[in-house]
């Protein structure tokens, strides 16, 4: 390590740059007071932009171990005052790598300032990325306001994308009406697919606080997005929001216009089985029918005696569409012979569903 420290004072900037890089590669093991002090000095005083930028990056690679007051102060000064955009961006990234350990009021204010006012698009994007890495530790009203402004108004798609991802990383702490509204707007209207993609992901990451009818409606609409990546992310967001929130699940089934969405959302969502099973008794026949179809797309997760018995009861539903859905799903569920036997054992012979169960069992057992 002494050799690297000596090289930081070499007259050749390429040697100094390589020394800073090598110290950064050592990570937390190099985060001694002597090394941190030498890198801070390079960041503040070196005439070569490449050395200042690599010194900032080296401090960042040491992550939380380098998040000491003197280091944070130097990075904040570089972020707000270095004449070179690349160095300012490197300082923002370094703060981001330190995560929550760097989320002091001074650091957060500097990142907000960079996000709002830096003329370099990459610095604004790096500032949003750093706030994302700090997560809930940086989820102050001022940060959320700045991220929403960037999401709504920055002309650079990369900044809007980074702002959406940062809001998502802050989870329920950022799930205000204003934030959710801005994410829905970007999901519906942004011209860049990756911004729409990030908006869908952020809504999913906000969990229960974002499981609102307007969010479900927007994500359902995004299932028809012209880009397949956005459609996939919208389905993933719905899988995150729906299983634990029966009301949101019912809203989804009511909002649905394309049956294909049932497959996209529920194919990999076994956690929704209990809530869907409960919706088989919903007063709305359309909800009951869609709940049956959704269970059908879950495969083995829904092929249990309890679910099969509930679907068999829908074979006697007053609505013909529900009865037809139950018949089709019962034919395709991948049930085992043990499951068939378990279902039959539960009927005493005088229940209305007994005849349906017997006919179904004979068909499945061949």
XYZ file of N, CA and C in Angstrom, residues 10 43 59 62 76 93 95 106 121 125 131 177 179 183 187 194-195 197 213 255 263 268 294 310 312 326 332 346 363:
87
model
N 3.567 10.942 -7.808
C 4.442 10.902 -8.976
C 4.146 12.092 -9.907
N -8.316 14.406 -4.996
C -9.612 14.880 -5.476
C -9.691 16.401 -5.401
N -12.593 6.212 -3.923
C -13.281 6.393 -2.648
C -14.641 5.698 -2.666
N -14.659 1.936 -2.049
C -14.474 1.527 -0.654
C -15.792 1.547 0.118
N -18.633 16.215 -1.751
C -19.654 17.247 -1.931
C -19.055 18.473 -2.616
N -21.386 9.476 -8.199
C -21.376 8.016 -8.180
C -20.724 7.479 -6.908
N -20.619 8.842 -3.967
C -21.576 8.979 -2.872
C -22.654 7.901 -2.956
N -26.074 17.202 4.354
C -25.231 17.954 3.426
C -25.103 17.229 2.086
N -25.873 16.512 -18.405
C -26.917 15.498 -18.262
C -26.442 14.276 -17.490
N -28.023 12.586 -14.078
C -28.366 11.164 -14.014
C -27.622 10.472 -12.877
N -29.041 8.878 -5.298
C -30.199 8.919 -4.398
C -30.923 7.582 -4.387
N -49.402 10.646 -3.392
C -50.293 10.802 -4.536
C -49.579 11.462 -5.712
N -46.302 11.432 -6.387
C -45.322 10.513 -6.982
C -46.026 9.469 -7.842
N -45.557 8.846 -11.886
C -45.140 7.555 -12.454
C -46.181 7.036 -13.450
N -45.557 6.290 -17.350
C -45.876 4.952 -17.857
C -46.773 5.052 -19.082
N -37.629 2.803 -21.986
C -36.971 2.488 -20.724
C -37.500 3.345 -19.583
N -37.997 4.522 -19.891
C -38.648 5.323 -18.853
C -39.976 4.674 -18.467
N -40.675 1.557 -18.741
C -40.245 0.342 -18.052
C -39.933 0.649 -16.585
N -56.650 1.730 -7.339
C -57.341 1.464 -8.616
C -56.688 2.136 -9.812
N -61.058 -4.437 -14.171
C -60.503 -3.538 -15.180
C -60.129 -4.268 -16.462
N -52.969 -14.685 -18.260
C -51.807 -15.569 -18.369
C -50.528 -14.832 -18.008
N -46.910 -16.877 -13.131
C -45.839 -17.050 -12.135
C -46.198 -16.343 -10.831
N -57.903 -17.264 -14.081
C -56.601 -16.954 -13.491
C -56.026 -18.163 -12.750
N -63.376 -25.812 -4.901
C -63.979 -24.495 -5.104
C -64.370 -24.283 -6.566
N -65.056 -26.741 -8.705
C -66.184 -27.647 -8.961
C -67.514 -26.998 -8.562
N -65.174 -22.865 -15.534
C -64.856 -23.933 -14.587
C -64.628 -25.257 -15.301
N -57.955 -28.839 -17.616
C -56.526 -28.630 -17.918
C -55.628 -28.532 -16.689
N -64.005 -36.096 -0.005
C -64.655 -35.031 0.747
C -66.148 -34.918 0.466
N -63.347 -38.532 -15.801
C -62.677 -37.985 -16.983
C -61.178 -37.870 -16.775
